[in-house]
Short mmCIF file of C-alpha atoms in Angstrom, two decimals:
data_model
loop_
_atom_site.label_atom_id
_atom_site.label_comp_id
_atom_site.label_asym_id
_atom_site.label_seq_id
_atom_site.Cartn_x
_atom_site.Cartn_y
_atom_site.Cartn_z
CA MET W 1 34.73 127.62 77.58
CA THR W 2 38.59 128.98 77.47
CA ALA W 3 41.25 126.09 76.12
CA TYR W 4 42.49 126.04 79.72
CA GLU W 5 39.19 125.10 81.16
CA ASP W 6 38.89 122.48 78.47
CA VAL W 7 42.59 121.32 79.68
CA LEU W 8 41.01 121.05 83.03
CA VAL W 9 38.06 119.05 82.20
CA TRP W 10 39.97 116.39 80.42
CA ALA W 11 42.68 116.46 83.26
CA LYS W 12 39.87 114.78 85.75
CA SER W 13 39.82 111.87 83.46
CA ARG W 14 43.34 110.95 84.07
CA PRO W 15 44.78 108.91 86.58
CA TRP W 16 45.01 110.85 90.31
CA TRP W 17 49.32 111.29 90.09
CA GLN W 18 48.56 112.90 86.91
CA GLN W 19 45.91 115.29 88.06
CA LYS W 20 47.84 116.15 91.20
CA ALA W 21 51.14 116.68 88.81
CA LEU W 22 48.66 118.85 86.40
CA ALA W 23 48.02 121.09 89.58
CA ARG W 24 51.30 121.62 90.43
CA ILE W 25 52.22 122.63 86.69
CA ALA W 26 49.21 124.99 86.79
CA ALA W 27 50.19 126.41 90.10
CA GLY W 28 53.53 127.25 89.20
CA GLU W 29 55.72 124.77 90.15
CA ALA W 30 58.79 123.42 87.92
CA LEU W 31 58.87 119.81 88.18
CA GLY W 32 62.12 118.18 87.86
CA GLN W 33 64.46 114.88 88.46
CA GLN W 34 63.83 114.32 92.03
CA ASP W 35 59.73 115.09 91.19
CA HIS W 36 59.47 112.46 89.03
CA GLU W 37 61.36 109.87 91.37
CA GLU W 38 59.04 110.90 93.87
CA ILE W 39 55.74 110.43 91.44
CA ALA W 40 57.04 106.91 90.25
CA ARG W 41 57.63 105.52 94.29
CA SER W 42 54.14 106.86 94.84
CA LEU W 43 53.10 104.39 92.06
CA PHE W 44 54.05 101.63 94.06
CA GLU W 45 51.97 102.74 97.19
CA GLU W 46 48.30 103.41 98.06
CA PRO W 47 46.69 106.34 95.43
CA GLU W 48 46.73 109.41 97.60
CA SER W 49 43.09 110.87 98.22
CA PRO W 50 42.71 114.33 96.74
CA PRO W 51 41.88 117.15 98.78
CA ASN W 52 38.80 118.62 99.27
CA GLY W 53 36.94 119.69 96.03
CA GLY W 54 39.22 117.81 94.07
CA TRP W 55 43.28 118.66 93.04
CA PHE W 56 42.23 121.57 90.58
CA ALA W 57 39.97 123.16 93.04
CA GLN W 58 43.06 125.46 94.53
CA LEU W 59 43.33 127.30 90.89
CA SER W 60 42.67 130.24 90.07
CA PRO W 61 41.03 130.99 86.93
CA THR W 62 43.77 132.47 84.20
CA GLN W 63 43.82 136.60 84.09
CA ALA W 64 44.58 137.63 80.35
CA THR W 65 47.24 140.10 80.59
CA LYS W 66 46.95 143.71 79.34
CA ASP W 67 50.01 146.28 78.00
CA GLU W 68 50.74 149.26 77.74
CA PRO W 69 49.67 150.07 73.77
CA VAL W 70 53.04 150.83 71.57
CA ARG W 71 52.69 153.21 68.87
CA VAL W 72 55.36 154.40 66.40
CA VAL W 73 55.03 158.38 66.04
CA ALA W 74 57.78 159.14 63.88
CA VAL W 75 60.83 158.34 61.88
CA ARG W 76 63.22 161.60 60.99
CA GLY W 77 66.89 162.71 61.12
CA LEU W 78 67.65 159.97 58.23
CA ALA W 79 71.06 160.04 56.86
CA ASN W 80 72.60 158.43 54.44
CA VAL W 81 69.49 155.38 54.14
CA ASN W 82 69.17 155.18 50.35
CA ARG W 83 68.54 157.83 48.41
CA LEU W 84 66.54 159.73 51.15
CA ALA W 85 66.63 163.08 51.34
CA SER W 86 68.01 163.99 54.47
CA GLY W 87 66.50 165.82 57.30
CA GLN W 88 63.09 164.68 56.78
CA GLU W 89 60.21 163.59 58.92
CA LEU W 90 57.57 160.90 58.22
CA THR W 91 55.10 160.95 61.01
CA PHE W 92 52.47 158.96 62.03
CA GLU W 93 48.97 159.74 63.57
CA PRO W 94 48.67 158.26 67.09
CA ASP W 95 45.43 157.33 66.96
CA GLY W 96 43.29 156.17 63.36
CA LEU W 97 44.97 155.24 60.19
CA THR W 98 47.94 157.00 58.51
CA VAL W 99 48.06 156.86 54.73
CA VAL W 100 51.51 157.71 52.85
CA PHE W 101 51.40 158.48 48.85
CA GLY W 102 54.02 158.78 46.79
CA ASN W 103 55.34 158.01 42.98
CA ASN W 104 57.49 155.13 42.50
CA GLY W 105 61.34 155.81 43.87
CA SER W 106 59.62 158.20 46.19
CA GLY W 107 61.33 156.63 49.20
CA LYS W 108 58.48 154.41 50.52
CA SER W 109 59.59 151.34 51.19
CA GLY W 110 63.28 153.31 52.50
CA TYR W 111 61.13 154.26 55.16
CA ALA W 112 59.94 150.76 55.74
CA ARG W 113 62.95 149.29 55.76
CA VAL W 114 63.88 151.58 58.51
CA ILE W 115 60.92 150.44 60.34
CA ARG W 116 61.01 146.77 59.72
CA SER W 117 64.38 146.71 61.05
CA MET W 118 63.03 147.77 64.45
CA VAL W 119 59.74 145.82 65.05
CA ARG W 120 58.35 142.37 64.57
CA THR W 121 57.96 141.17 61.12
CA ARG W 122 58.43 138.26 58.79
CA HIS W 123 61.00 139.48 56.43
CA HIS W 124 64.39 142.14 56.85
CA ALA W 125 66.20 143.40 54.37
CA ASP W 126 69.53 145.46 54.11
CA ILE W 127 69.42 148.92 54.76
CA LEU W 128 71.73 150.04 52.17
CA PRO W 129 73.81 153.35 51.90
CA ASP W 130 73.41 156.14 49.35
CA VAL W 131 75.67 154.85 46.89
CA PHE W 132 75.30 157.91 44.48
CA ALA W 133 76.64 160.43 47.53
CA GLN W 134 79.98 162.03 46.78
CA THR W 135 81.29 161.53 50.46
CA PRO W 136 79.40 158.48 52.12
CA ASP W 137 78.52 159.29 55.67
CA GLN W 138 77.84 156.95 58.68
CA GLN W 139 74.22 156.23 58.29
CA SER W 140 72.13 157.91 61.00
CA GLY W 141 68.24 158.27 62.34
CA GLU W 142 65.87 157.51 64.58
CA VAL W 143 62.37 156.25 65.70
CA GLU W 144 59.98 157.80 67.55
CA PHE W 145 57.49 155.52 69.57
CA THR W 146 55.25 155.58 72.71
CA VAL W 147 54.70 153.20 75.32
CA GLY W 148 51.73 154.08 76.65
CA ALA W 149 52.31 158.00 77.57
CA ASN W 150 55.77 157.91 77.71
CA GLU W 151 57.35 158.85 74.52
CA ARG W 152 61.15 156.92 73.62
CA ASN W 153 63.19 157.03 70.69
CA VAL W 154 65.88 154.69 69.25
CA GLN W 155 68.28 155.19 67.24
CA LEU W 156 69.26 153.58 63.62
CA GLY W 157 72.13 151.40 63.95
CA GLN W 158 71.45 150.30 67.98
CA PRO W 159 69.81 147.50 69.13
CA ALA W 160 66.01 147.83 68.93
CA ASP W 161 63.71 148.35 72.33
CA PRO W 162 62.23 145.30 73.23
CA ASP W 163 58.53 147.16 73.85
CA LEU W 164 58.78 147.58 69.65
CA SER W 165 58.75 143.88 68.98
CA ARG W 166 55.01 144.05 70.10
CA VAL W 167 54.51 145.83 66.92
CA ALA W 168 53.84 143.98 63.92
CA PHE W 169 54.71 145.05 60.78
CA TYR W 170 53.04 143.37 57.02
CA ASP W 171 54.21 144.30 53.43
CA GLU W 172 54.58 142.67 50.47
CA HIS W 173 57.34 141.07 51.39
CA CYS W 174 55.90 139.60 54.37
CA GLY W 175 53.31 138.38 52.44
CA ASP W 176 55.33 136.57 50.15
CA THR W 177 57.57 135.25 53.17
CA TYR W 178 54.42 133.81 54.55
CA LEU W 179 53.14 132.03 51.51
CA THR W 180 56.55 130.52 50.38
CA ALA W 181 58.82 130.10 53.86
CA GLU W 182 58.53 127.86 56.77
CA ALA W 183 58.75 129.17 60.41
CA GLU W 184 58.56 128.14 64.00
CA ILE W 185 54.97 129.62 65.93
CA SER W 186 56.54 131.58 68.85
CA TYR W 187 53.29 131.47 70.41
CA ARG W 188 52.11 128.99 72.29
CA PRO W 189 48.72 129.00 74.20
CA ALA W 190 49.06 128.69 78.43
CA ALA W 191 46.32 125.42 77.97
CA VAL W 192 49.30 123.86 75.21
CA GLN W 193 51.99 124.34 77.52
CA LEU W 194 50.14 122.73 80.41
CA LEU W 195 50.09 119.56 78.01
CA ASP W 196 53.73 119.78 77.01
CA ASP W 197 54.50 120.11 80.85
CA LEU W 198 52.72 117.20 81.80
CA ALA W 199 54.32 115.35 79.11
CA ALA W 200 57.70 115.84 80.30
CA VAL W 201 56.66 114.42 83.81
CA CYS W 202 55.15 111.30 82.10
CA THR W 203 58.46 110.76 80.14
CA GLY W 204 60.18 111.60 83.45
CA VAL W 205 58.24 108.95 85.64
CA ARG W 206 58.38 106.28 82.90
CA GLN W 207 62.56 106.94 82.42
CA VAL W 208 62.61 106.47 86.40
CA ILE W 209 60.72 103.48 86.04
CA ASP W 210 62.75 101.95 83.30
CA GLY W 211 66.03 102.56 85.32
CA TRP W 212 64.62 100.77 88.18
CA LYS W 213 63.42 97.87 86.27
CA GLN W 214 67.17 97.77 84.30
CA ALA W 215 68.98 98.07 87.54
CA VAL W 216 66.87 94.88 88.65
CA SER W 217 67.12 92.93 85.94
CA GLN W 218 70.72 92.97 86.05
CA PRO W 219 73.38 91.80 88.28
CA GLY W 220 74.97 94.84 90.94
CA PRO W 221 78.53 96.32 90.78
CA LEU W 222 80.86 94.05 92.44
CA PRO W 223 82.35 95.99 95.42
CA ASP W 224 85.85 96.55 95.26
CA VAL W 225 87.56 93.95 97.74
CA ASP W 226 91.10 94.12 99.46
CA ASP W 227 93.12 91.91 98.15
CA LEU W 228 95.14 91.50 101.38
CA GLY W 229 91.88 91.82 103.68
CA PRO W 230 89.52 88.61 104.65
CA GLY W 231 87.57 89.18 101.23
CA GLY W 232 90.19 89.12 99.32
CA ALA W 233 91.94 85.83 100.76
CA PHE W 234 88.47 84.15 100.70
CA LEU W 235 88.19 84.91 96.85
CA GLN W 236 91.72 84.00 96.18
CA SER W 237 90.53 80.42 98.08
CA LEU W 238 87.31 79.49 95.99
CA SER W 239 87.61 76.69 94.07
CA VAL W 240 85.31 73.56 92.55
CA SER W 241 85.41 72.44 96.51
CA THR W 242 84.31 75.38 98.22
CA THR W 243 81.04 74.48 100.19
CA ASP W 244 78.01 76.15 99.99
CA ASP W 245 77.79 76.92 104.13
CA ALA W 246 81.79 78.76 103.84
CA ILE W 247 80.37 81.20 100.94
CA SER W 248 77.45 81.98 103.42
CA ALA W 249 80.06 82.57 106.21
CA ALA W 250 81.85 84.44 103.79
CA VAL W 251 79.54 86.97 102.86
CA ALA W 252 76.94 86.85 105.73
CA CYS W 253 77.02 90.51 107.50
CA PRO W 254 78.36 90.63 111.16
CA SER W 255 76.71 91.05 114.19
CA ASP W 256 77.25 94.67 114.58
CA VAL W 257 76.58 95.99 111.24
CA ASP W 258 74.29 98.48 112.25
CA GLU W 259 76.50 99.55 115.21
CA ARG W 260 78.95 100.13 112.54
CA LEU W 261 77.17 101.83 110.14
CA GLU W 262 76.04 104.36 113.21
CA ASN W 263 79.29 105.03 113.75
CA GLN W 264 80.39 105.60 109.81
CA VAL W 265 77.32 108.01 110.22
CA ASN W 266 78.64 109.80 113.24
CA ALA W 267 82.68 110.18 111.58
CA ILE W 268 81.09 111.74 108.72
CA ALA W 269 79.12 113.96 110.71
CA ARG W 270 82.08 114.89 112.55
CA LEU W 271 84.12 115.07 109.72
CA ARG W 272 81.51 117.95 108.36
CA THR W 273 82.06 120.31 111.56
CA SER W 274 85.83 120.00 112.34
CA ASP W 275 88.52 121.83 111.32
CA PRO W 276 90.18 120.47 108.36
CA THR W 277 93.70 121.17 108.92
CA GLN W 278 93.97 119.84 112.38
CA GLU W 279 91.97 116.58 111.00
CA LYS W 280 94.38 116.54 108.28
CA ARG W 281 96.94 116.73 111.24
CA GLN W 282 95.27 113.59 113.14
CA LEU W 283 94.88 111.64 109.97
CA ASN W 284 98.60 111.92 109.39
CA ALA W 285 99.59 111.19 112.61
CA THR W 286 97.02 107.79 112.96
CA VAL W 287 98.91 106.89 109.10
CA THR W 288 102.25 107.08 111.08
CA ALA W 289 101.00 105.59 113.48
CA LEU W 290 99.87 102.96 111.62
CA GLU W 291 103.03 102.31 109.58
CA THR W 292 104.86 101.83 112.81
CA ILE W 293 102.74 99.26 114.13
CA SER W 294 102.89 97.39 110.44
CA GLN W 295 106.36 97.46 110.51
CA HIS W 296 106.65 96.20 114.16
CA LEU W 297 104.30 93.27 113.15
CA VAL W 298 106.63 92.29 109.99
CA ASP W 299 109.74 92.50 112.28
CA LEU W 300 107.59 89.87 114.59
CA ASP W 301 106.81 87.85 111.99
CA LYS W 302 110.00 88.00 110.64
CA ALA W 303 111.50 86.89 113.82
CA LEU W 304 108.99 84.38 115.04
CA GLY W 305 107.52 83.05 111.67
CA ALA W 306 108.39 80.63 109.35
CA ASP W 307 111.90 82.18 108.73
CA GLY W 308 112.63 82.93 111.93
CA GLN W 309 111.97 79.06 112.82
CA LYS W 310 113.92 78.07 109.71
CA ARG W 311 117.15 80.11 111.14
CA LEU W 312 116.69 78.81 114.55
CA ASP W 313 116.40 74.70 112.85
CA GLU W 314 119.69 75.53 110.35
CA LEU W 315 121.25 76.99 113.74
CA SER W 316 120.27 73.93 116.04
CA GLU W 317 121.57 71.76 112.78
CA ARG W 318 124.92 73.50 112.89
CA VAL W 319 125.38 73.33 116.36
CA THR W 320 124.76 69.59 116.30
CA ALA W 321 127.14 68.63 113.16
CA THR W 322 129.78 70.62 114.11
CA LYS W 323 129.59 69.14 117.64
CA ARG W 324 129.47 65.73 116.66
CA ALA W 325 132.41 66.37 114.24
CA ALA W 326 134.82 68.47 117.12
CA ASP W 327 133.84 65.20 119.98
CA LEU W 328 134.60 62.47 117.37
CA ALA W 329 138.09 64.35 116.83
CA SER W 330 138.85 64.63 120.61
CA ARG W 331 137.54 61.14 120.98
CA ASN W 332 140.52 60.54 117.90
CA THR W 333 143.00 62.54 119.63
CA PHE W 334 142.83 62.29 123.27
CA ALA W 335 141.34 58.70 123.24
CA ASP W 336 144.32 57.65 125.89
CA GLU W 337 144.68 60.92 127.67
CA PRO W 338 143.76 60.21 131.76
CA LEU W 339 140.78 62.09 131.85
CA SER W 340 137.83 61.64 129.12
CA GLY W 341 136.03 64.68 128.20
CA VAL W 342 138.84 66.62 126.34
CA GLY W 343 136.90 68.61 123.80
CA SER W 344 133.74 69.21 125.61
CA SER W 345 131.54 72.12 125.94
CA VAL W 346 132.36 72.25 129.95
CA TRP W 347 136.32 71.22 129.07
CA GLN W 348 136.47 74.14 126.35
CA VAL W 349 134.93 76.72 129.42
CA LEU W 350 137.67 75.68 131.44
CA TRP W 351 140.60 75.92 128.40
CA ARG W 352 139.03 79.68 128.05
CA ALA W 353 139.58 80.44 132.03
CA ALA W 354 142.99 79.18 131.77
CA GLU W 355 143.53 81.33 128.70
CA GLY W 356 142.54 84.12 130.46
CA TYR W 357 144.80 83.29 133.66
CA SER W 358 147.66 82.58 131.62
CA LYS W 359 147.48 86.36 129.53
CA GLU W 360 147.75 88.13 133.34
CA VAL W 361 150.47 85.95 134.59
CA TYR W 362 152.41 85.76 131.82
CA PRO W 363 151.28 88.63 129.72
CA GLU W 364 154.51 88.69 127.80
CA HIS W 365 154.21 85.10 126.66
CA ALA W 366 151.62 83.40 124.25
CA PHE W 367 149.15 81.04 125.50
CA PRO W 368 149.91 78.01 126.49
CA HIS W 369 152.94 79.02 127.86
CA ILE W 370 155.24 75.45 127.71
CA LYS W 371 158.62 76.96 128.03
CA GLU W 372 161.20 75.67 130.34
CA GLY W 373 160.30 76.58 133.98
CA ALA W 374 156.94 77.40 133.40
CA VAL W 375 154.06 76.52 135.84
CA CYS W 376 150.58 74.98 135.18
CA VAL W 377 147.86 77.85 135.94
CA LEU W 378 145.88 75.63 137.06
CA CYS W 379 147.54 73.38 139.27
CA GLN W 380 150.41 75.84 140.02
CA GLN W 381 152.76 72.61 139.44
CA THR W 382 155.89 73.29 137.26
CA LEU W 383 155.16 71.57 133.81
CA SER W 384 156.57 68.65 133.14
CA ASP W 385 157.56 67.00 129.56
CA ASP W 386 154.34 65.22 129.06
CA ALA W 387 152.69 68.37 130.38
CA SER W 388 153.68 70.56 127.97
CA ASP W 389 153.35 68.20 125.08
CA ARG W 390 149.28 67.51 126.24
CA LEU W 391 149.03 71.02 126.59
CA ALA W 392 150.24 71.79 123.08
CA ARG W 393 148.21 69.54 122.04
CA PHE W 394 144.97 70.34 123.34
CA HIS W 395 145.65 74.05 122.10
CA ARG W 396 145.99 72.76 118.35
CA PHE W 397 143.05 70.77 119.12
CA VAL W 398 141.66 74.61 120.19
CA THR W 399 142.42 76.39 117.31
CA ASP W 400 141.79 73.55 114.91
CA THR W 401 139.05 73.98 112.24
CA THR W 402 136.86 71.61 113.20
CA ALA W 403 136.76 72.86 116.91
CA ARG W 404 136.54 76.30 115.75
CA GLU W 405 133.42 75.95 113.59
CA ALA W 406 131.90 74.49 116.72
CA GLY W 407 132.47 77.31 118.80
CA ALA W 408 131.38 79.76 116.46
CA ALA W 409 128.25 77.95 115.43
CA GLN W 410 127.50 77.66 119.22
CA ARG W 411 127.77 81.27 119.88
CA ALA W 412 125.91 81.90 116.87
CA LEU W 413 122.75 79.95 118.08
CA GLU W 414 123.33 81.45 122.04
CA ARG W 415 123.19 84.81 120.10
CA PHE W 416 120.05 83.66 117.99
CA ARG W 417 118.38 82.98 121.60
CA ASP W 418 119.63 85.89 123.02
CA ASP W 419 117.98 88.07 120.39
CA LEU W 420 114.56 85.72 120.80
CA GLU W 421 114.90 86.50 124.63
CA GLN W 422 115.12 90.19 124.48
CA LEU W 423 112.12 90.67 121.92
CA GLU W 424 109.45 92.90 122.96
CA PHE W 425 106.25 92.83 121.71
CA THR W 426 104.91 96.24 122.78
CA PRO W 427 108.23 98.63 123.08
CA ARG W 428 107.69 101.98 123.62
CA VAL W 429 107.00 103.76 120.32
CA VAL W 430 104.53 100.58 119.41
CA SER W 431 102.66 101.24 122.39
CA SER W 432 102.52 105.27 121.63
CA ALA W 433 101.67 104.09 118.50
CA ILE W 434 98.72 101.74 119.16
CA ALA W 435 97.48 104.71 121.70
CA THR W 436 97.71 107.43 118.69
CA VAL W 437 95.16 104.91 116.48
CA GLN W 438 93.22 104.21 119.65
CA GLN W 439 92.39 108.34 120.11
CA ARG W 440 90.30 107.28 116.25
CA ASP W 441 89.57 103.75 116.39
CA GLU W 442 88.67 102.71 120.17
CA ASN W 443 88.85 98.83 119.57
CA PHE W 444 92.11 99.12 118.22
CA ALA W 445 94.51 97.73 121.12
CA GLU W 446 91.61 95.08 121.41
CA SER W 447 91.59 93.71 118.29
CA LEU W 448 95.87 93.74 117.99
CA ASP W 449 95.70 91.77 121.47
CA PRO W 450 94.88 88.27 120.22
CA LEU W 451 97.80 88.47 117.58
CA LEU W 452 100.46 89.97 119.90
CA GLU W 453 98.98 86.74 121.82
CA LYS W 454 100.01 84.42 119.56
CA PHE W 455 103.16 85.83 118.96
CA ARG W 456 104.06 85.39 122.91
CA VAL W 457 102.85 81.71 122.13
CA ARG W 458 105.08 81.07 119.49
CA LYS W 459 107.70 82.83 120.90
CA GLU W 460 107.52 80.37 124.16
CA ALA W 461 107.73 77.61 121.82
CA MET W 462 110.97 78.53 120.06
CA SER W 463 112.39 79.42 122.84
CA THR W 464 111.61 75.82 124.27
CA GLY W 465 112.35 73.78 121.23
CA GLU W 466 108.14 73.09 120.78
CA ARG W 467 106.96 72.78 117.01
CA SER W 468 104.12 75.47 116.56
CA ALA W 469 102.62 76.66 113.37
CA PRO W 470 103.73 80.30 112.42
CA VAL W 471 101.01 83.38 113.18
CA ASP W 472 99.33 85.05 109.87
CA VAL W 473 99.54 88.21 110.29
CA SER W 474 98.21 88.86 106.71
CA THR W 475 94.91 90.41 107.81
CA TYR W 476 96.37 93.20 109.79
CA LEU W 477 98.49 94.32 107.43
#
């Protein structure tokens, strides 16, 4: 029984997965990391049934290889090699034994060094030139050999023919090397290689299982969480008072997780077949559209958020304060006038109308025109001294700092409310940007509608003076 057959007999006593692996190795397969993982997974399942006749039934017995014989035929044409005579030829009988005889120093070792430099041997020695030559030349020479019936030759100093490695050389120096020097065995029987390969597979399977055990024994890596997203907001809000229900709700998968995953898989498949240049152009357009929408939301939040409400409150308080001061000044100044309400908003409208009309009929006079012969622009009567004095006091009141501040505050509040009224939630450029994003995310507009509706409610509340909470846009930016 050969060693190969001994290994197969021994292998039948091994577990089924080792038998299967050894059969694959013996059939010429090279098992790698992926195969090790498949074997490791199979160990956690039901054992696989062997094919008819067992795992090794399909293996063919090993056949010994037979190469053509290699024979050294001659060494000839040597020049400048030790002190060997040039032009000599040493031949060997192709079949049988050739005995080369010579006295000490006749050149036997020199020829041996030439042959030894080209064949397989345990000891090598440098081939020195003829140090006694008057004009040393380049070393040269050739070794003639046959491989089967084919004649070949190799020149001294050139790489040896690979087939010459099948010729073994032995002399006294080689014998000393065998006895005194360590060397790696260059030949391993096929049966031993089978065992080495099986051991490598077992080691690979063990490493896979150890890796799984290590992964299970340690917590997995925490996922990256966007600080501006809902996950980041929840992590920042964690405290000792956070309930288990709140944590469970935060980490629960959405009901449409399978649909989202399928959409992502489809998106990846589409990207693999799409034109990269066109895809880049579309992505850039989507990024620009998202930036436009994001900036619009920032502007809405600035106008309708806490800052906008604060500005509205400040303007309203300013109007109230300055109007109260102007009313007080009016009452103190015009308490004895025939009609009440001098300095009120209605009265100031009348005053501005009179001023405008006066500039038309008295373009050469500053308002109010109270010189002699002047006529009241409202009642069309000649102004008496009392009427002229009253108009002068009215003008001083209107141009007084208190009245001007009240008017300026009222106009600022009106401008703010006008801007608030003209605020658009989906102007044309934003609608176009939403349509661009919609091409890549068909649910984008639908997801944005609730936020815009909250802004509409917020605008209505600010316009009517009602109090309401600002809209949270952090999850959309």
